[in-house]
JSON list of C-alpha atoms in Angstrom, two decimals:
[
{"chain": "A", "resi": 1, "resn": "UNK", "atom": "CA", "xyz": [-70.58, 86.10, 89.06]},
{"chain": "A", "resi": 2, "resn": "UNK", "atom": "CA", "xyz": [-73.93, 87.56, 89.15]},
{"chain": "A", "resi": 3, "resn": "UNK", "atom": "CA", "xyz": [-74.79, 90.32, 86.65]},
{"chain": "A", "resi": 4, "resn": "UNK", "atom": "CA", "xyz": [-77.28, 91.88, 88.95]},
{"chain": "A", "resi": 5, "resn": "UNK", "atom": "CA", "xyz": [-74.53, 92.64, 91.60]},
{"chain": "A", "resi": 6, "resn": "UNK", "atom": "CA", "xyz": [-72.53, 95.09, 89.99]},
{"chain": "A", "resi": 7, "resn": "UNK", "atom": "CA", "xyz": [-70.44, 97.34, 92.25]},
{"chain": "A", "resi": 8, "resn": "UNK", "atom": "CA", "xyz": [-71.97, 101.66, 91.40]},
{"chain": "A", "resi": 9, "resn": "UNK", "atom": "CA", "xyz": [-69.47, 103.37, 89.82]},
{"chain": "A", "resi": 10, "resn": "UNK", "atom": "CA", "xyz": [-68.42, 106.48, 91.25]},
{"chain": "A", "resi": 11, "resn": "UNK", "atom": "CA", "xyz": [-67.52, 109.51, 89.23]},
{"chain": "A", "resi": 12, "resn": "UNK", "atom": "CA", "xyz": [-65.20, 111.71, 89.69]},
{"chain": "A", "resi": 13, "resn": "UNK", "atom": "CA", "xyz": [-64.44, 114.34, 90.24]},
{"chain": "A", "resi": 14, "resn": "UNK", "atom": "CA", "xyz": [-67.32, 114.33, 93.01]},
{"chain": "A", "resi": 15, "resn": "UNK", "atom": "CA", "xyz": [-68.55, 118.29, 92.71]},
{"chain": "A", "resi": 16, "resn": "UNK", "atom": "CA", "xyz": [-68.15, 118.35, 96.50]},
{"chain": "A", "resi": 17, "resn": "UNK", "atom": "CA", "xyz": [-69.06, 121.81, 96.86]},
{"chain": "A", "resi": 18, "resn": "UNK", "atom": "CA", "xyz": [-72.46, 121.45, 95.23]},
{"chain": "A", "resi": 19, "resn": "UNK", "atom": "CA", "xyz": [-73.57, 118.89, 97.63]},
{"chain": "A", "resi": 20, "resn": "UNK", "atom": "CA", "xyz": [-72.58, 120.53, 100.67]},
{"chain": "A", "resi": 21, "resn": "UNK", "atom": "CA", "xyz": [-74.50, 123.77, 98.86]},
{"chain": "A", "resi": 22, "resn": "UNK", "atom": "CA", "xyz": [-77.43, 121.44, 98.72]},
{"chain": "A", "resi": 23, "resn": "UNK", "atom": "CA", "xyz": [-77.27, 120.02, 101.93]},
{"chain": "A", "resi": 24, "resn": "UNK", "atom": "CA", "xyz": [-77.08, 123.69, 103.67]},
{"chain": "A", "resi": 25, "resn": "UNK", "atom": "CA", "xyz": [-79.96, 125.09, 101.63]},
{"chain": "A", "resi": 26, "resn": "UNK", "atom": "CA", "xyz": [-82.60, 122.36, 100.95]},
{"chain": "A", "resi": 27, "resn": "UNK", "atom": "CA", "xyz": [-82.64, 120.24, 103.86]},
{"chain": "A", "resi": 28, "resn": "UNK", "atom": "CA", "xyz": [-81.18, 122.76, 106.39]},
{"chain": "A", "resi": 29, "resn": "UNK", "atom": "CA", "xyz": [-83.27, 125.37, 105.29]},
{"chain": "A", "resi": 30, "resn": "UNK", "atom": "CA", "xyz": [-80.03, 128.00, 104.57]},
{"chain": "A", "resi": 31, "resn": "UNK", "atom": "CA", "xyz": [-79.03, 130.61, 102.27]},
{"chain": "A", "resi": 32, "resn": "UNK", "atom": "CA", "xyz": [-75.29, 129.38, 102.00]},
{"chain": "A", "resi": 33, "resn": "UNK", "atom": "CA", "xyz": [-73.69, 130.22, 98.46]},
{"chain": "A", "resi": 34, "resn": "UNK", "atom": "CA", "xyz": [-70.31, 128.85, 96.57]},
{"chain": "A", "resi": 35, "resn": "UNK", "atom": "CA", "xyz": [-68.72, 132.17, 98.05]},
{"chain": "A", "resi": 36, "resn": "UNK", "atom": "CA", "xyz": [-69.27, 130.68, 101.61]},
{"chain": "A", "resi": 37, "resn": "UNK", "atom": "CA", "xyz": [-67.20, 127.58, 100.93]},
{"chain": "A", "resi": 38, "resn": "UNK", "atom": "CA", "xyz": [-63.22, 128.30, 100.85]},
{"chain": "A", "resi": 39, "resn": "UNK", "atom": "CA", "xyz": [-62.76, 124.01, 99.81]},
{"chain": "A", "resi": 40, "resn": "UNK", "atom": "CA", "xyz": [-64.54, 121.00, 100.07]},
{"chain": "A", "resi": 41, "resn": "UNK", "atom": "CA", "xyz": [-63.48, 117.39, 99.15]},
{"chain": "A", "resi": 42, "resn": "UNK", "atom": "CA", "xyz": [-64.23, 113.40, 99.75]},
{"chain": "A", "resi": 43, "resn": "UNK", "atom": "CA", "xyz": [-62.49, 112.01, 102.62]},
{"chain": "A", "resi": 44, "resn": "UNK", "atom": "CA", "xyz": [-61.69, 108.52, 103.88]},
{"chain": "A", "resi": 45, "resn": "UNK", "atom": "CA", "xyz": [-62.89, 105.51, 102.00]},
{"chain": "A", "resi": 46, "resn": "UNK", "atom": "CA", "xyz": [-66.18, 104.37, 100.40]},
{"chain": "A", "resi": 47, "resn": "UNK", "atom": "CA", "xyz": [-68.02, 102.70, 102.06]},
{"chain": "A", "resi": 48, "resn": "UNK", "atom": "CA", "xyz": [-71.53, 101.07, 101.62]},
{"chain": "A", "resi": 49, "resn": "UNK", "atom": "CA", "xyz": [-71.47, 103.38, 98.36]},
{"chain": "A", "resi": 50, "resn": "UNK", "atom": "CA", "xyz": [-71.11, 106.18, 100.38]},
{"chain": "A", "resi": 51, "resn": "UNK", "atom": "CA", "xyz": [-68.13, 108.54, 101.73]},
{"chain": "A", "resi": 52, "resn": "UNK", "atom": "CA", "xyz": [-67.57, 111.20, 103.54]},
{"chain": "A", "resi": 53, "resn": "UNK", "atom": "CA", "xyz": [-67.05, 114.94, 102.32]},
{"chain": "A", "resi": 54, "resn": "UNK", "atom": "CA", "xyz": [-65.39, 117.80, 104.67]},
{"chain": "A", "resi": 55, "resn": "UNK", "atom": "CA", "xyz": [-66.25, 121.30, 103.79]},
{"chain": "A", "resi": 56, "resn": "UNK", "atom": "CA", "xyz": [-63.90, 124.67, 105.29]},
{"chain": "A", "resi": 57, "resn": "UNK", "atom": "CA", "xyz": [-66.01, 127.42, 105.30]},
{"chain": "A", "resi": 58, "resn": "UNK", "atom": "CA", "xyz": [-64.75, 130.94, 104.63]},
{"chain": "A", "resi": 59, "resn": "UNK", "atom": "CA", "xyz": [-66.03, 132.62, 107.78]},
{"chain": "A", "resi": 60, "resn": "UNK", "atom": "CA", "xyz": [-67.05, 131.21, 111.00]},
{"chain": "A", "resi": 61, "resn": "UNK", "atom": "CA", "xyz": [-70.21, 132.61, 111.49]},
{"chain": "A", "resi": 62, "resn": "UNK", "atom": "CA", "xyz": [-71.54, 130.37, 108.17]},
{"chain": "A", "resi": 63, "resn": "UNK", "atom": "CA", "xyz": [-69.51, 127.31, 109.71]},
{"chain": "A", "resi": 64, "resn": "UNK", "atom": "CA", "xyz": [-71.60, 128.34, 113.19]},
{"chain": "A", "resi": 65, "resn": "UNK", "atom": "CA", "xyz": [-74.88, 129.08, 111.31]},
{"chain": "A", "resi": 66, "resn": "UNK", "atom": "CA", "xyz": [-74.78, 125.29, 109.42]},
{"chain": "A", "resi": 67, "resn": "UNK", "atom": "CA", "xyz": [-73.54, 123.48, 112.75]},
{"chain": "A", "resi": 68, "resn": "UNK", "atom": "CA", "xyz": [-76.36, 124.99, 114.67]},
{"chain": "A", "resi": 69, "resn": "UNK", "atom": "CA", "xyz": [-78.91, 123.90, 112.23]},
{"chain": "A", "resi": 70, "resn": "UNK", "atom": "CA", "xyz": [-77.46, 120.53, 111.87]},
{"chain": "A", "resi": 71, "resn": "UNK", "atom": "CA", "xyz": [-79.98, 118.98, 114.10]},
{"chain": "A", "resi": 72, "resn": "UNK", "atom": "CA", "xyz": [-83.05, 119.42, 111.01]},
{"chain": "A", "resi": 73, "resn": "UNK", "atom": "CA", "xyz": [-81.13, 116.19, 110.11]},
{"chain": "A", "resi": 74, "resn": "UNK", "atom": "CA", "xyz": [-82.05, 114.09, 112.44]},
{"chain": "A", "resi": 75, "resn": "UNK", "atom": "CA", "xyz": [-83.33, 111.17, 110.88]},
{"chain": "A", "resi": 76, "resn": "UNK", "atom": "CA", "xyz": [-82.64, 111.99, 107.22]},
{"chain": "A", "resi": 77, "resn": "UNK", "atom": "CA", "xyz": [-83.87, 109.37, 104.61]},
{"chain": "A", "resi": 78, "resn": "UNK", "atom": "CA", "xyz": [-80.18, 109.25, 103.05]},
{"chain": "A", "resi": 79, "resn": "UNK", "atom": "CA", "xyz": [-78.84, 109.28, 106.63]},
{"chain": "A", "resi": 80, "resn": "UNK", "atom": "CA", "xyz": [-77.26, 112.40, 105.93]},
{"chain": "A", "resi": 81, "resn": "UNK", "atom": "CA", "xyz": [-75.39, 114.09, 109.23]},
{"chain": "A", "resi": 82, "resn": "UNK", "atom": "CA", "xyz": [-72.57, 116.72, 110.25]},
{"chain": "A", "resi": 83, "resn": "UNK", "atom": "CA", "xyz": [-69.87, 115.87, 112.68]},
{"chain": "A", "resi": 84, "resn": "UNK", "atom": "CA", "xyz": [-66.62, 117.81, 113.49]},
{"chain": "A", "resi": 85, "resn": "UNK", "atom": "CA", "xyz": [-63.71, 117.09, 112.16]},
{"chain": "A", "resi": 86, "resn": "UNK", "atom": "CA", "xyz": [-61.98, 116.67, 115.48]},
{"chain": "A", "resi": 87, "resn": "UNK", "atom": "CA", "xyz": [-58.65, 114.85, 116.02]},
{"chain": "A", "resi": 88, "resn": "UNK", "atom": "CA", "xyz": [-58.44, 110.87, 117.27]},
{"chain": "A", "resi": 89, "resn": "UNK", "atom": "CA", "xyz": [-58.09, 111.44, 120.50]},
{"chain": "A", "resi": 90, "resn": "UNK", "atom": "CA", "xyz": [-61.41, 113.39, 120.78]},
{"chain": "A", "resi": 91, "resn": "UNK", "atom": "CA", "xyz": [-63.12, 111.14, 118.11]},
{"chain": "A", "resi": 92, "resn": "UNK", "atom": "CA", "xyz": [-62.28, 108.52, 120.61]},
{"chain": "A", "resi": 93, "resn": "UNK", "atom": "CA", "xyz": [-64.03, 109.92, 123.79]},
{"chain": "A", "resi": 94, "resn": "UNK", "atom": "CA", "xyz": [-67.22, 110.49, 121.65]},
{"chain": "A", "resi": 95, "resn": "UNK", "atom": "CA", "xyz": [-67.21, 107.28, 120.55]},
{"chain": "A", "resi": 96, "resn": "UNK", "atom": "CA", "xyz": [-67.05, 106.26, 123.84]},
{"chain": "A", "resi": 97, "resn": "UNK", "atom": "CA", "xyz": [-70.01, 108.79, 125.23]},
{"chain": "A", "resi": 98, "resn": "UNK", "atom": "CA", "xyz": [-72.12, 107.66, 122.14]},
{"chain": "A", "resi": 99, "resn": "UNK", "atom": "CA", "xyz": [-72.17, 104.10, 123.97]},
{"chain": "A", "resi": 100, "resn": "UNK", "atom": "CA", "xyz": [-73.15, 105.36, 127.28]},
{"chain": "A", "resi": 101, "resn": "UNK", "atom": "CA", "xyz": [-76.10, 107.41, 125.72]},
{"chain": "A", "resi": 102, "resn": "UNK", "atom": "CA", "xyz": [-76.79, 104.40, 123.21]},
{"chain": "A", "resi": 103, "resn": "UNK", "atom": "CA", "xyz": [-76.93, 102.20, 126.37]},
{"chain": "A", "resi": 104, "resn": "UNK", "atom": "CA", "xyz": [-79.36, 105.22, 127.91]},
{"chain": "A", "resi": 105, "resn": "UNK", "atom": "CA", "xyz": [-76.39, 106.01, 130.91]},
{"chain": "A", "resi": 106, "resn": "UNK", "atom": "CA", "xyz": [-76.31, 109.94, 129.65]},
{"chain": "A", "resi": 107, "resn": "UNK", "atom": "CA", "xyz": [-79.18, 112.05, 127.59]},
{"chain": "A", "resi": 108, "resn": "UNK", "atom": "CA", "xyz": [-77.30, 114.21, 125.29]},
{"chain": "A", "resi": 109, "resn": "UNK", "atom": "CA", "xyz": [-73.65, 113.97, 123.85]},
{"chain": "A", "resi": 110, "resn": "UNK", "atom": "CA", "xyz": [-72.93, 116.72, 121.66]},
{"chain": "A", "resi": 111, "resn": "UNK", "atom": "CA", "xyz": [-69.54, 118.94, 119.99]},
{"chain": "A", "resi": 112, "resn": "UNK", "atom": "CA", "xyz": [-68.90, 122.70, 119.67]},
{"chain": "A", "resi": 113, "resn": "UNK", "atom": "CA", "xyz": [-65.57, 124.09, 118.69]},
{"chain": "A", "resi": 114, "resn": "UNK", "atom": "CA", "xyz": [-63.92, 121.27, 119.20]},
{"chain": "A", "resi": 115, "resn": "UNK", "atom": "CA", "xyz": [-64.82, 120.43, 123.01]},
{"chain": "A", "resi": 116, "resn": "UNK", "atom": "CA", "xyz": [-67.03, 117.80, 124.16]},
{"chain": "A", "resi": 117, "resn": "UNK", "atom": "CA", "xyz": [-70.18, 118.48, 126.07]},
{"chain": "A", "resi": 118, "resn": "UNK", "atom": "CA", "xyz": [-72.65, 116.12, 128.04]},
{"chain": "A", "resi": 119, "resn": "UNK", "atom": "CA", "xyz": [-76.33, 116.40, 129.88]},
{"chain": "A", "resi": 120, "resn": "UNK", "atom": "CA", "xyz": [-76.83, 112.83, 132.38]},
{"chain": "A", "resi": 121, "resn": "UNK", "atom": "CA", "xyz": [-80.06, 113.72, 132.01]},
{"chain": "A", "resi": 122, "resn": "UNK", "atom": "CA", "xyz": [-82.81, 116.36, 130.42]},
{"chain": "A", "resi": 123, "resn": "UNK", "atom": "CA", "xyz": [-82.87, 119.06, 133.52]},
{"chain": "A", "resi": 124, "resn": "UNK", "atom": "CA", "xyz": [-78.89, 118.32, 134.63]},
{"chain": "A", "resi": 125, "resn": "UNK", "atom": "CA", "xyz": [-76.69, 120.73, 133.29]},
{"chain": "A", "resi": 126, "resn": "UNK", "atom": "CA", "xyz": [-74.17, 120.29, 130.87]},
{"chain": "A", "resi": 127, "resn": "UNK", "atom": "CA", "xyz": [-70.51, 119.05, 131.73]},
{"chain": "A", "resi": 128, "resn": "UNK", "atom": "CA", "xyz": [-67.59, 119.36, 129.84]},
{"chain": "A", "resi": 129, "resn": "UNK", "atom": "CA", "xyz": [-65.37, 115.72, 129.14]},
{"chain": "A", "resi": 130, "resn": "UNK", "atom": "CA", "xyz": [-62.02, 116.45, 128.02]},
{"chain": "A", "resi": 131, "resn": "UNK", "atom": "CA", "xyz": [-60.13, 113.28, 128.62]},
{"chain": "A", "resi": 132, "resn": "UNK", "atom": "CA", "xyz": [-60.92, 109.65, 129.99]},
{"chain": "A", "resi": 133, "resn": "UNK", "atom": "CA", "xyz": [-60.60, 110.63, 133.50]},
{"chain": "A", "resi": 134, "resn": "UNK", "atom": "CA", "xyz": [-63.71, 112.62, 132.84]},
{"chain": "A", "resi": 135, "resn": "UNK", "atom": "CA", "xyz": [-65.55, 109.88, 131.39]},
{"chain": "A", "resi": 136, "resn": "UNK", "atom": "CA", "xyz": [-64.28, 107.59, 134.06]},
{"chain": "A", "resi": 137, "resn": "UNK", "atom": "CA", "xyz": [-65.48, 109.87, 136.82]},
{"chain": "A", "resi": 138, "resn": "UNK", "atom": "CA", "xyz": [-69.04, 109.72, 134.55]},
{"chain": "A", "resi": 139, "resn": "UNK", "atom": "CA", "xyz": [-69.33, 106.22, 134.86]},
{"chain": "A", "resi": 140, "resn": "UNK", "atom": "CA", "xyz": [-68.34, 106.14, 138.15]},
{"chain": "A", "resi": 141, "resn": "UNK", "atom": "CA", "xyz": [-71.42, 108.75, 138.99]},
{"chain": "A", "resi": 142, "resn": "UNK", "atom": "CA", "xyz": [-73.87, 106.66, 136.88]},
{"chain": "A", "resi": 143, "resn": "UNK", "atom": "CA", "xyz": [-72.87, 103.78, 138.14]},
{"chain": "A", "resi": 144, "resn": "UNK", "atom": "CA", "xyz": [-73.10, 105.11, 142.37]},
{"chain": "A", "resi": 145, "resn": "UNK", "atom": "CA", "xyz": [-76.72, 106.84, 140.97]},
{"chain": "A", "resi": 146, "resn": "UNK", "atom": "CA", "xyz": [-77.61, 103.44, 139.83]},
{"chain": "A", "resi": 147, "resn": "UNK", "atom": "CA", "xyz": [-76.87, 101.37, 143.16]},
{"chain": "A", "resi": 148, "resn": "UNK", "atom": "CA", "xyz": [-78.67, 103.86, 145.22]},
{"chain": "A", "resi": 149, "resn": "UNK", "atom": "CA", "xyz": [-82.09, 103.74, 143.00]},
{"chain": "A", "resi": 150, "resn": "UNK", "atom": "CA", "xyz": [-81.65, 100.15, 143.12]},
{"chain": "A", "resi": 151, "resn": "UNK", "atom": "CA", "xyz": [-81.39, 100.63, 146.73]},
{"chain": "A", "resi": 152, "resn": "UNK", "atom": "CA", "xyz": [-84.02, 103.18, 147.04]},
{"chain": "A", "resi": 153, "resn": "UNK", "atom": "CA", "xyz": [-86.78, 101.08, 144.86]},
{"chain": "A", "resi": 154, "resn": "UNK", "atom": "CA", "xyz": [-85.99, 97.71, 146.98]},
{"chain": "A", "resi": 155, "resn": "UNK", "atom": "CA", "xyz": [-86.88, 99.66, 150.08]},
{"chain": "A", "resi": 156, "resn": "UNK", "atom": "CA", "xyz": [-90.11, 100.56, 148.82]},
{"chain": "A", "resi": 157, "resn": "UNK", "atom": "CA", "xyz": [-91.21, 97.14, 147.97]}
]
């Protein structure tokens, strides 16, 4: 075995709570203190050296005020980010919307409270997915928007 490739150790406990304090004030630009935070923890497994940590805020205006600044972490260094803690089912259909907008089918695929929102593009207005009908009815409308551009740009060559 090589000596170099030694597996990090990682101590515990984590102090959870102090890196969800530092995440909310120095790259989010907050004012959040250990008062705001009812109970954080690690969740899941490690992976890549890294894990996840879920935080339950006492009120839900700080849970609001953190979510609605969570986009000042786009493109973090550490790839630091903050999802919902939503249940499988939902997790699922995101997954599934992150493809379409990875693929460039939709513009914007975002959470709040738990429900799923959507833009097709930058000036359509936001629709709501809440099962796979919805997304099925989605790629049925990108796919009929697709054929008739097609349609539209062969006629004007």
């Amino acid at each position: 075995m090589n000596q170099n490739l030694k597996k990090a150790k990682i101590v515990h406990p984590v102090d959870t709570d102090n890196i969800i304090l530092d995440i909310c004030n120095n790259k989010l630009g907050l004012d959040i203190g250990i008062r705001d935070i009812g109970r954080s923890h690690v969740i899941g497994k490690l992976k890549q050296g890294r894990s996840q940590v879920i935080v339950r805020f006492i009120s839900y205006r700080t849970r609001q005020l953190v979510y609605s600044n969570k986009k000042t972490l786009n493109g973090d260094p550490n790839g630091t980010f903050i999802t919902e803690n939503l249940i499988q089912f939902m997790t699922n259909l995101v997954k599934q919307l992150a493809t379409l907008k990875y693929n460039n089918k939709i513009n914007a695929c975002w959470t709040t409270d738990g429900r799923i929102f959507i833009k097709v593009n930058a000036n359509s207005q936001k629709r709501i997915i809440n099962n796979l009908n919805d997304i099925s009815d989605l790629e049925s409308d990108i796919q009929q928007f697709e054929e008739r551009t097609n349609i539209n740009n062969s006629e004007g060559m």
